[in-house]
Short mmCIF file of C-alpha atoms in Angstrom, two decimals:
data_model
loop_
_atom_site.label_atom_id
_atom_site.label_comp_id
_atom_site.label_asym_id
_atom_site.label_seq_id
_atom_site.Cartn_x
_atom_site.Cartn_y
_atom_site.Cartn_z
CA MET A 1046 0.00 0.00 0.00
CA PRO A 1047 2.76 2.53 0.70
CA HIS A 1048 4.28 1.68 -2.66
CA PHE A 1049 0.96 2.42 -4.40
CA THR A 1050 0.72 5.81 -2.74
CA ARG A 1051 4.23 6.72 -3.77
CA LEU A 1052 3.45 5.74 -7.37
CA ILE A 1053 0.43 8.04 -7.51
CA PHE A 1054 2.43 10.94 -6.06
CA PHE A 1055 5.20 10.37 -8.62
CA LEU A 1056 2.76 10.43 -11.54
CA PHE A 1057 1.15 13.68 -10.29
CA CYS A 1058 4.51 15.44 -10.08
CA LEU A 1059 5.36 14.26 -13.60
CA MET A 1060 2.13 15.75 -14.97
CA VAL A 1061 2.79 19.08 -13.30
CA LEU A 1062 6.26 19.19 -14.79
CA VAL A 1063 4.99 18.42 -18.30
CA GLU A 1064 2.29 21.14 -18.08
CA SER A 1065 4.83 23.76 -16.99
CA LYS A 1066 7.07 23.04 -20.01
CA GLU A 1067 4.25 22.95 -22.66
CA PRO A 1068 3.77 26.81 -23.13
CA ARG A 1069 7.51 27.31 -23.72
CA ARG A 1070 7.49 24.63 -26.41
CA ARG A 1071 4.46 26.17 -28.16
CA LYS A 1072 6.10 29.59 -28.18
CA ARG A 1073 9.23 28.25 -29.81
CA THR A 1074 7.29 26.36 -32.52
CA GLY A 1075 5.00 29.36 -33.34
CA GLN A 1076 1.73 27.71 -32.31
CA LEU A 1077 -1.13 29.95 -31.07
CA GLU A 1078 -2.29 29.67 -27.58
CA THR A 1079 -5.86 28.43 -27.22
CA PRO A 1080 -8.07 31.30 -25.91
CA LYS A 1081 -9.66 30.87 -22.59
CA PRO A 1082 -13.45 30.49 -22.32
CA SER A 1083 -15.52 33.70 -22.26
CA HIS A 1084 -17.00 32.96 -18.86
CA LEU A 1085 -13.63 33.70 -17.37
CA TYR A 1086 -14.08 37.45 -18.38
CA LYS A 1087 -17.62 37.96 -17.11
CA ASN A 1088 -16.51 40.04 -14.15
CA LEU A 1089 -14.26 42.26 -16.24
CA ASP A 1090 -15.73 45.84 -17.02
CA VAL A 1091 -14.09 47.11 -20.20
CA THR A 1092 -15.28 50.71 -19.51
CA LYS A 1093 -12.94 50.80 -16.51
CA VAL A 1094 -9.88 49.54 -18.30
CA GLY A 1095 -8.75 53.05 -19.25
CA LYS A 1096 -6.84 55.21 -16.89
CA GLY A 1097 -9.67 57.88 -16.75
CA LYS A 1098 -12.50 59.75 -18.68
CA PRO A 1099 -11.67 62.92 -20.62
CA PRO A 1100 -13.05 66.11 -19.02
CA PRO A 1101 -16.51 67.21 -20.48
CA LEU A 1102 -16.68 70.27 -22.70
CA LEU A 1103 -19.88 71.56 -21.04
CA ARG A 1104 -19.27 71.87 -17.35
CA VAL A 1105 -22.93 71.65 -16.38
CA GLU A 1106 -22.22 70.38 -12.89
CA ASP A 1107 -19.94 73.34 -12.14
CA HIS A 1108 -22.73 75.96 -12.37
CA ASP A 1109 -26.08 76.69 -10.79
CA PHE A 1110 -28.57 76.70 -13.65
CA SER A 1111 -31.55 77.39 -11.43
CA MET A 1112 -30.89 81.12 -12.02
CA ARG A 1113 -31.01 82.94 -15.31
CA PRO A 1114 -27.80 84.02 -17.10
CA ALA A 1115 -26.24 87.24 -15.76
CA PHE A 1116 -28.43 87.13 -12.68
CA GLY A 1117 -28.56 90.50 -10.97
CA GLY A 1118 -27.61 92.34 -14.16
CA PRO A 1119 -29.67 93.70 -17.05
CA ALA A 1120 -32.48 91.72 -18.62
CA ILE A 1121 -31.36 88.86 -20.80
CA PRO A 1122 -32.58 89.22 -24.41
CA VAL A 1123 -34.32 86.14 -25.79
CA GLY A 1124 -35.05 86.18 -29.51
CA MET A 1125 -37.92 84.17 -30.92
CA ASP A 1126 -38.93 82.90 -34.32
CA VAL A 1127 -41.76 80.60 -35.38
CA GLN A 1128 -42.41 78.37 -38.34
CA VAL A 1129 -46.09 77.44 -38.68
CA GLU A 1130 -46.37 73.88 -39.93
CA SER A 1131 -50.16 73.61 -40.11
CA LEU A 1132 -53.36 75.35 -39.07
CA ASP A 1133 -55.40 72.30 -38.19
CA SER A 1134 -58.90 73.51 -37.34
CA ILE A 1135 -61.07 76.52 -36.56
CA SER A 1136 -64.08 75.94 -34.28
CA GLU A 1137 -66.88 78.51 -34.23
CA VAL A 1138 -68.74 76.70 -31.45
CA ASP A 1139 -65.75 76.62 -29.06
CA MET A 1140 -64.21 79.82 -30.45
CA ASP A 1141 -60.71 78.39 -30.71
CA PHE A 1142 -58.11 77.25 -33.23
CA THR A 1143 -55.45 74.52 -33.31
CA MET A 1144 -51.98 75.16 -34.71
CA THR A 1145 -48.82 73.07 -35.05
CA LEU A 1146 -45.57 75.05 -35.10
CA TYR A 1147 -41.81 75.00 -34.55
CA LEU A 1148 -40.93 77.35 -31.70
CA ARG A 1149 -37.29 78.49 -31.52
CA HIS A 1150 -35.49 80.48 -28.78
CA TYR A 1151 -32.16 82.30 -29.09
CA TRP A 1152 -30.14 83.57 -26.14
CA LYS A 1153 -26.59 83.64 -24.76
CA ASP A 1154 -25.43 81.82 -21.64
CA GLU A 1155 -21.71 82.19 -20.97
CA ARG A 1156 -21.86 79.28 -18.56
CA LEU A 1157 -22.26 76.98 -21.57
CA ALA A 1158 -19.25 78.38 -23.48
CA PHE A 1159 -16.58 75.82 -24.39
CA PRO A 1160 -13.23 75.90 -26.24
CA SER A 1161 -13.32 74.82 -29.86
CA ALA A 1162 -10.60 75.12 -32.48
CA SER A 1163 -13.02 74.63 -35.38
CA ASN A 1164 -15.77 76.87 -33.90
CA LYS A 1165 -18.33 74.14 -34.44
CA SER A 1166 -21.52 73.90 -32.42
CA MET A 1167 -22.71 70.93 -30.43
CA THR A 1168 -26.25 69.57 -30.78
CA PHE A 1169 -28.12 67.78 -28.02
CA ASP A 1170 -31.57 66.31 -27.52
CA GLY A 1171 -34.08 66.95 -24.78
CA ARG A 1172 -32.09 65.27 -22.02
CA LEU A 1173 -29.75 68.23 -21.60
CA VAL A 1174 -32.64 70.69 -21.42
CA LYS A 1175 -33.54 69.41 -17.96
CA LYS A 1176 -30.06 70.25 -16.65
CA ILE A 1177 -29.64 73.86 -17.88
CA TRP A 1178 -31.62 77.11 -17.80
CA VAL A 1179 -34.13 77.66 -20.63
CA PRO A 1180 -36.71 80.46 -21.07
CA ASP A 1181 -40.10 79.72 -19.48
CA VAL A 1182 -42.24 80.79 -22.45
CA PHE A 1183 -45.91 79.80 -22.38
CA PHE A 1184 -48.96 80.40 -24.58
CA VAL A 1185 -51.42 82.93 -23.21
CA HIS A 1186 -55.12 81.95 -23.49
CA SER A 1187 -54.20 78.41 -24.52
CA LYS A 1188 -56.62 75.61 -23.77
CA ARG A 1189 -54.44 72.61 -24.61
CA SER A 1190 -50.88 72.17 -25.79
CA PHE A 1191 -48.28 69.42 -25.99
CA THR A 1192 -44.81 68.74 -27.30
CA HIS A 1193 -44.60 65.95 -29.87
CA ASP A 1194 -42.79 62.85 -28.64
CA THR A 1195 -42.80 60.46 -31.62
CA THR A 1196 -40.43 58.69 -31.96
CA THR A 1197 -38.65 60.71 -29.29
CA ASP A 1198 -39.18 64.15 -27.78
CA ASN A 1199 -39.13 66.68 -30.63
CA ILE A 1200 -36.65 68.97 -28.84
CA MET A 1201 -33.32 70.20 -30.13
CA LEU A 1202 -30.63 72.14 -28.25
CA ARG A 1203 -27.65 73.59 -30.11
CA VAL A 1204 -24.79 75.22 -28.18
CA PHE A 1205 -22.10 77.37 -29.83
CA PRO A 1206 -18.58 77.85 -28.48
CA ASP A 1207 -19.24 81.47 -27.42
CA GLY A 1208 -22.26 80.44 -25.32
CA HIS A 1209 -25.06 81.22 -27.79
CA VAL A 1210 -27.91 78.73 -27.57
CA LEU A 1211 -30.62 77.66 -30.01
CA TYR A 1212 -33.53 75.86 -28.38
CA SER A 1213 -36.19 74.44 -30.73
CA MET A 1214 -39.30 72.36 -30.14
CA ARG A 1215 -42.33 71.15 -32.10
CA ILE A 1216 -45.62 72.01 -30.41
CA THR A 1217 -49.34 71.70 -31.10
CA VAL A 1218 -51.45 74.26 -29.27
CA THR A 1219 -55.18 74.97 -29.08
CA ALA A 1220 -55.82 78.59 -28.14
CA MET A 1221 -58.82 80.87 -27.74
CA CYS A 1222 -59.90 83.20 -30.54
CA ASN A 1223 -62.46 85.93 -29.90
CA MET A 1224 -64.70 85.83 -32.97
CA ASP A 1225 -67.33 88.34 -34.06
CA PHE A 1226 -70.23 86.66 -35.89
CA SER A 1227 -72.26 89.77 -36.64
CA HIS A 1228 -71.43 89.34 -40.37
CA PHE A 1229 -71.48 85.52 -40.41
CA PRO A 1230 -71.08 83.85 -42.91
CA LEU A 1231 -69.75 86.90 -44.76
CA ASP A 1232 -67.26 87.56 -41.98
CA THR A 1233 -63.51 88.00 -41.59
CA GLN A 1234 -61.87 86.77 -38.37
CA THR A 1235 -58.53 87.77 -36.84
CA CYS A 1236 -56.96 85.36 -34.35
CA SER A 1237 -53.76 85.65 -32.30
CA LEU A 1238 -51.38 83.24 -30.63
CA GLU A 1239 -49.68 85.02 -27.71
CA LEU A 1240 -46.31 84.10 -26.17
CA GLU A 1241 -45.03 85.37 -22.84
CA SER A 1242 -42.59 84.51 -20.05
CA TYR A 1243 -44.39 83.05 -17.07
CA ALA A 1244 -42.01 84.02 -14.25
CA TYR A 1245 -39.61 86.68 -15.54
CA THR A 1246 -40.77 90.28 -15.92
CA ASP A 1247 -39.32 92.70 -18.46
CA GLU A 1248 -36.62 93.57 -15.92
CA ASP A 1249 -35.22 90.03 -16.07
CA LEU A 1250 -36.13 88.74 -19.53
CA MET A 1251 -36.77 90.65 -22.75
CA LEU A 1252 -38.68 88.71 -25.40
CA TYR A 1253 -38.46 90.02 -28.95
CA TRP A 1254 -38.90 88.81 -32.51
CA LYS A 1255 -35.46 87.92 -33.77
CA ASN A 1256 -35.93 89.16 -37.34
CA GLY A 1257 -39.08 91.27 -37.12
CA ASP A 1258 -41.82 90.12 -39.47
CA GLU A 1259 -39.35 87.72 -41.05
CA SER A 1260 -39.36 85.77 -37.79
CA LEU A 1261 -42.65 84.17 -38.79
CA LYS A 1262 -42.51 81.56 -41.53
CA THR A 1263 -45.47 79.62 -42.89
CA ASP A 1264 -45.86 76.59 -45.09
CA GLU A 1265 -47.24 77.47 -48.51
CA LYS A 1266 -49.46 74.37 -48.44
CA ILE A 1267 -51.47 75.52 -45.42
CA SER A 1268 -55.18 75.63 -46.31
CA LEU A 1269 -58.54 75.36 -44.58
CA SER A 1270 -61.84 74.07 -45.91
CA GLN A 1271 -63.96 77.01 -44.74
CA PHE A 1272 -61.44 79.86 -44.64
CA LEU A 1273 -58.99 81.65 -46.86
CA ILE A 1274 -55.82 82.63 -44.97
CA GLN A 1275 -55.21 86.23 -45.99
CA LYS A 1276 -52.23 87.33 -43.90
CA PHE A 1277 -49.78 86.30 -41.15
CA HIS A 1278 -47.91 88.99 -39.23
CA THR A 1279 -46.21 89.57 -35.87
CA THR A 1280 -46.56 92.23 -33.19
CA SER A 1281 -45.28 92.75 -29.65
CA ARG A 1282 -46.32 94.80 -26.63
CA LEU A 1283 -46.16 94.89 -22.86
CA ALA A 1284 -48.73 93.14 -20.68
CA PHE A 1285 -49.40 94.31 -17.14
CA TYR A 1286 -50.49 92.21 -14.17
CA SER A 1287 -51.38 94.09 -11.02
CA SER A 1288 -49.77 91.53 -8.72
CA THR A 1289 -46.53 90.76 -10.59
CA GLY A 1290 -45.71 93.62 -12.97
CA TRP A 1291 -44.95 94.11 -16.67
CA TYR A 1292 -44.14 91.30 -19.11
CA ASN A 1293 -43.06 91.20 -22.75
CA ARG A 1294 -45.72 89.58 -24.92
CA LEU A 1295 -45.33 88.46 -28.55
CA TYR A 1296 -48.27 88.01 -30.94
CA ILE A 1297 -48.71 85.76 -33.98
CA ASN A 1298 -51.66 87.31 -35.83
CA PHE A 1299 -53.44 85.78 -38.81
CA THR A 1300 -56.54 86.92 -40.70
CA LEU A 1301 -59.11 84.47 -42.05
CA ARG A 1302 -61.87 85.15 -44.58
CA ARG A 1303 -64.70 82.64 -44.75
CA HIS A 1304 -65.61 80.90 -48.01
CA ILE A 1305 -69.23 81.80 -48.85
CA PHE A 1306 -69.96 79.14 -51.50
CA PHE A 1307 -70.74 76.40 -48.96
CA PHE A 1308 -73.31 78.57 -47.19
CA LEU A 1309 -74.83 79.66 -50.50
CA LEU A 1310 -75.58 76.03 -51.31
CA GLN A 1311 -76.62 74.94 -47.84
CA THR A 1312 -78.48 77.99 -46.51
CA TYR A 1313 -79.16 80.88 -48.89
CA PHE A 1314 -80.36 78.93 -51.95
CA PRO A 1315 -82.78 76.68 -50.00
CA ALA A 1316 -84.23 79.67 -48.15
CA THR A 1317 -84.67 81.61 -51.40
CA LEU A 1318 -86.34 78.64 -53.06
CA MET A 1319 -88.78 78.29 -50.17
CA VAL A 1320 -89.76 81.95 -50.52
CA MET A 1321 -90.27 81.55 -54.27
CA LEU A 1322 -92.25 78.35 -53.71
CA SER A 1323 -94.61 80.21 -51.38
CA TRP A 1324 -95.46 82.57 -54.27
CA VAL A 1325 -96.96 79.68 -56.24
CA SER A 1326 -100.06 79.84 -54.03
CA PHE A 1327 -100.89 83.25 -55.53
CA TRP A 1328 -101.55 81.50 -58.88
CA ILE A 1329 -103.68 78.70 -57.47
CA ASP A 1330 -107.48 79.01 -57.49
CA ARG A 1331 -108.62 80.66 -54.29
CA ARG A 1332 -111.25 77.94 -53.81
CA ALA A 1333 -108.53 75.21 -53.76
CA VAL A 1334 -108.18 75.41 -50.00
CA PRO A 1335 -106.23 72.12 -49.40
CA ALA A 1336 -103.65 72.96 -52.08
CA ARG A 1337 -102.91 76.46 -50.87
CA VAL A 1338 -102.95 75.61 -47.16
CA SER A 1339 -100.66 72.58 -47.51
CA LEU A 1340 -98.24 74.57 -49.68
CA GLY A 1341 -98.08 77.38 -47.13
CA ILE A 1342 -97.53 75.06 -44.16
CA THR A 1343 -94.82 73.11 -46.02
CA THR A 1344 -92.82 76.22 -46.84
CA VAL A 1345 -93.12 77.56 -43.28
CA LEU A 1346 -91.92 74.29 -41.71
CA THR A 1347 -89.04 73.93 -44.18
CA THR A 1348 -87.82 77.46 -43.54
CA SER A 1349 -87.95 76.93 -39.77
CA THR A 1350 -85.93 73.70 -40.20
CA ILE A 1351 -83.23 75.60 -42.11
CA ILE A 1352 -83.05 78.20 -39.33
CA THR A 1353 -82.73 75.49 -36.66
CA GLY A 1354 -79.97 73.68 -38.57
CA VAL A 1355 -77.87 76.81 -38.99
CA ASN A 1356 -78.16 77.82 -35.32
CA ALA A 1357 -77.27 74.30 -34.15
CA SER A 1358 -73.73 74.66 -35.56
CA MET A 1359 -73.18 78.15 -34.15
CA PRO A 1360 -72.40 79.46 -30.65
CA ARG A 1361 -75.29 80.95 -28.74
CA VAL A 1362 -74.37 84.59 -29.12
CA SER A 1363 -76.57 87.40 -27.85
CA TYR A 1364 -76.53 89.45 -31.06
CA VAL A 1365 -78.05 89.02 -34.51
CA LYS A 1366 -75.94 87.48 -37.25
CA ALA A 1367 -76.15 88.31 -40.94
CA VAL A 1368 -77.48 84.86 -41.77
CA ASP A 1369 -80.18 85.31 -39.12
CA ILE A 1370 -81.38 88.45 -40.84
CA TYR A 1371 -81.68 86.70 -44.20
CA LEU A 1372 -83.37 83.58 -42.82
CA TRP A 1373 -85.85 85.43 -40.64
CA VAL A 1374 -86.80 87.83 -43.42
CA SER A 1375 -87.34 84.80 -45.65
CA PHE A 1376 -89.46 83.25 -42.93
CA VAL A 1377 -91.53 86.44 -42.72
CA PHE A 1378 -92.14 86.37 -46.49
CA VAL A 1379 -93.26 82.75 -46.32
CA PHE A 1380 -95.48 83.42 -43.32
CA LEU A 1381 -97.04 86.47 -44.99
CA SER A 1382 -97.96 84.33 -47.98
CA VAL A 1383 -99.96 82.10 -45.61
CA LEU A 1384 -101.62 85.12 -44.05
CA GLU A 1385 -102.38 86.46 -47.53
CA TYR A 1386 -104.40 83.38 -48.34
CA ALA A 1387 -106.17 83.60 -44.99
CA ALA A 1388 -107.27 87.12 -45.94
CA VAL A 1389 -108.29 86.02 -49.46
CA ASN A 1390 -110.27 83.09 -48.11
CA TYR A 1391 -112.06 85.28 -45.55
CA LEU A 1392 -113.00 87.95 -48.11
CA THR A 1393 -114.16 85.28 -50.58
CA THR A 1394 -116.38 83.75 -47.93
CA VAL A 1395 -117.91 87.14 -47.12
CA GLN A 1396 -118.50 87.87 -50.81
CA GLU A 1397 -120.17 84.51 -51.45
CA ARG A 1398 -122.41 85.00 -48.45
CA LYS A 1399 -123.60 88.35 -49.81
CA GLU A 1400 -124.27 86.81 -53.23
CA ARG A 1401 -126.24 84.00 -51.65
CA GLU A 1402 -128.37 86.49 -49.74
CA LEU A 1403 -129.11 88.41 -52.96
CA ARG A 1404 -130.12 85.23 -54.78
CA GLU A 1405 -132.50 84.39 -52.01
CA LYS A 1406 -133.98 87.89 -52.18
CA PHE A 1407 -134.37 87.90 -56.00
CA PRO A 1408 -135.19 84.35 -57.10
CA CYS A 1409 -136.14 85.56 -60.64
CA MET A 1410 -132.48 86.08 -61.47
CA CYS A 1411 -131.74 82.39 -61.45
CA GLY A 1412 -131.78 82.28 -65.24
CA MET A 1413 -129.48 85.28 -65.67
CA PRO A 1414 -125.80 84.87 -66.43
CA HIS A 1415 -123.62 84.70 -63.34
CA SER A 1416 -121.51 87.57 -64.60
CA ARG A 1417 -124.50 89.87 -64.35
CA THR A 1418 -125.77 88.72 -61.00
CA MET A 1419 -122.34 89.65 -59.66
CA MET A 1420 -123.37 93.28 -60.10
CA LEU A 1421 -125.98 92.91 -57.38
CA ASP A 1422 -123.56 92.25 -54.54
CA GLY A 1423 -123.91 95.83 -53.38
CA SER A 1424 -120.46 96.88 -54.54
CA CYS A 1425 -121.72 99.32 -57.23
CA SER A 1426 -122.19 102.94 -56.37
CA GLU A 1427 -125.53 104.71 -56.16
CA SER A 1428 -125.01 106.71 -59.36
CA GLU A 1429 -124.02 103.55 -61.29
CA ALA A 1430 -127.15 101.76 -60.10
CA ASN A 1431 -129.40 104.64 -61.11
CA SER A 1432 -127.80 104.98 -64.54
CA LEU A 1433 -128.00 101.23 -65.04
CA ALA A 1434 -131.75 101.33 -64.36
CA GLY A 1435 -132.20 104.08 -66.96
CA TYR A 1436 -132.62 106.98 -64.61
CA PRO A 1437 -130.52 110.13 -64.56
CA ARG A 1438 -128.27 110.77 -61.63
CA SER A 1439 -130.46 113.59 -60.39
CA HIS A 1440 -133.41 111.24 -59.91
CA ILE A 1441 -132.82 109.43 -56.65
CA LEU A 1442 -134.70 106.21 -56.05
CA THR A 1443 -135.25 104.28 -52.92
CA GLU A 1444 -133.33 101.07 -52.28
CA GLU A 1445 -136.21 98.74 -53.20
CA GLU A 1446 -137.12 100.67 -56.37
CA ARG A 1447 -133.47 100.78 -57.51
CA GLN A 1448 -132.98 97.02 -57.15
CA ASP A 1449 -136.25 96.27 -58.99
CA LYS A 1450 -135.26 98.56 -61.87
CA ILE A 1451 -131.80 96.98 -62.05
CA VAL A 1452 -133.28 93.52 -62.30
CA ALA A 1453 -135.73 94.57 -64.97
CA HIS A 1454 -133.02 96.37 -66.94
CA LEU A 1455 -130.71 93.35 -66.82
CA VAL A 1456 -133.48 91.02 -67.94
CA LEU A 1457 -134.25 93.22 -70.93
CA ASN A 1458 -130.57 93.46 -71.82
CA SER A 1459 -130.25 89.71 -71.53
CA ARG A 1460 -133.12 89.09 -73.96
CA SER A 1461 -131.92 91.70 -76.46
CA SER A 1462 -128.39 90.27 -76.53
CA SER A 1463 -129.39 86.62 -76.86
CA SER A 1464 -128.34 86.62 -80.51
CA GLY A 1465 -124.73 87.55 -79.56
CA LYS A 1466 -124.23 84.95 -76.84
CA LYS A 1467 -121.96 82.80 -78.94
CA GLY A 1468 -119.60 85.70 -79.63
CA LEU A 1469 -119.43 86.62 -75.99
CA LEU A 1470 -118.83 83.08 -74.70
CA LYS A 1471 -115.07 83.45 -74.58
CA GLY A 1472 -115.34 86.81 -72.87
CA GLN A 1473 -117.62 85.37 -70.23
CA MET A 1474 -115.21 82.53 -69.55
CA GLY A 1475 -112.36 84.99 -69.15
CA LEU A 1476 -114.52 87.07 -66.87
CA ARG A 1477 -115.29 84.00 -64.77
CA ILE A 1478 -111.56 83.27 -64.39
CA PHE A 1479 -110.99 86.87 -63.49
CA GLN A 1480 -113.67 86.67 -60.83
CA ASN A 1481 -112.08 83.52 -59.29
CA THR A 1482 -108.83 85.46 -58.80
CA HIS A 1483 -109.07 87.82 -55.88
CA ALA A 1484 -107.63 91.32 -56.14
CA ILE A 1485 -105.23 90.58 -53.21
CA ASP A 1486 -103.73 87.69 -55.18
CA LYS A 1487 -103.16 89.92 -58.20
CA TYR A 1488 -101.35 92.53 -56.14
CA SER A 1489 -99.36 89.88 -54.23
CA ARG A 1490 -97.98 88.49 -57.48
CA LEU A 1491 -96.15 91.77 -57.97
CA ILE A 1492 -95.54 93.08 -54.46
CA PHE A 1493 -93.98 89.94 -52.94
CA PRO A 1494 -91.30 89.31 -55.64
CA ALA A 1495 -90.48 93.02 -55.92
CA SER A 1496 -90.07 93.35 -52.15
CA PHE A 1497 -87.87 90.26 -51.89
CA ILE A 1498 -85.63 91.41 -54.75
CA PHE A 1499 -85.29 94.81 -53.12
CA PHE A 1500 -84.35 93.17 -49.81
CA ASN A 1501 -81.66 91.07 -51.51
CA LEU A 1502 -80.14 94.12 -53.15
CA ILE A 1503 -79.84 95.89 -49.81
CA TYR A 1504 -78.61 92.75 -47.97
CA TRP A 1505 -75.80 91.83 -50.32
CA SER A 1506 -74.67 95.43 -50.76
CA VAL A 1507 -74.36 95.89 -46.98
CA PHE A 1508 -72.75 92.58 -45.96
CA SER A 1509 -70.64 91.73 -49.02
#
């Protein structure tokens, strides 16, 4: 057993000796050493192999960026320029607009200056913005706004060696626009997007347009379905708050003129057609009560539906709009046509009642032509009745004598003219048609169209 133990120990020492001589032999023969497995390097951090990191160009940690540049000195000038990407929507009901734009700030912060032999700028994303001072510009009278973040935050920061900074972001903002609808839909609206510093007064921060009116750029493809964009321009002024002081405020102003063609098709033409349709009742027989009444009610209800539809898409303002004037005048014309037939129907009923009473009083006139019995309705004057009976005007008869003479005279005339009845048949038919048309209808055929045309001339000359 001791001999076996010694043998094992001898073999182990021999193996150790052979392993110690093997690398030297491989080096002499030029053979490559087999690399060690990768799991042997798992605890090795290659970022710490170097002797040390190079010093950063922007020494952000060496300064206090919670205060503005040149704190305690004069106001820092911050230039602004804007590029409008799109004007997305205009809402009359909410009285606001939505705009997407590129907002750029320019200022100088000597704390961000860095040495550069080539005088090249450095560009950063939004992560550096949280570590340095940037102007606190906000949108006055804005309802909603956000910075685009697809695929990353749309923020760019560019720093120049002398400390000048360009800070750009892409924003969509919905802001209030005070609209005047007194001339709607023939109106022109002017809206403004206002920019202002939230915390710094004009003693600490001076906002200004970097290149005047050239600071505002717009895309030539910007268009709206209901409006024509007439002009973009910039202005600036001071805004005062009683509790905090004076602030610089910048304005992006744009003027919009509404397209009228849509409202001509949807509002003005239908209302005009309803008014013209109501005039058809003036040419219908006054005894066709169902036809004239149904036509009048239909036009009234249709006009009221048009008025309701227009007001449903408009804010509830306390003043009269131009479209309201046109629609309500059209409604009045339609309603008056209904009242006109009510008056015609009433007067026709009264006239027929008088004729019926005369027929009952003089039954002998049943064989006379209807055109001649119409003369007995009491509408003729006293002198005409006397002359018709063959008496001079100076001879005054009593009521009973005059009516008897008129009847006798008409009977004689009817017998003497029996030979010419065929020639007068057409004239009697025309007279019957004339009698079925009331005098109010004849006047309405001229007065209603002339009045409506006169109203249109005044309306379009005032509001166009």
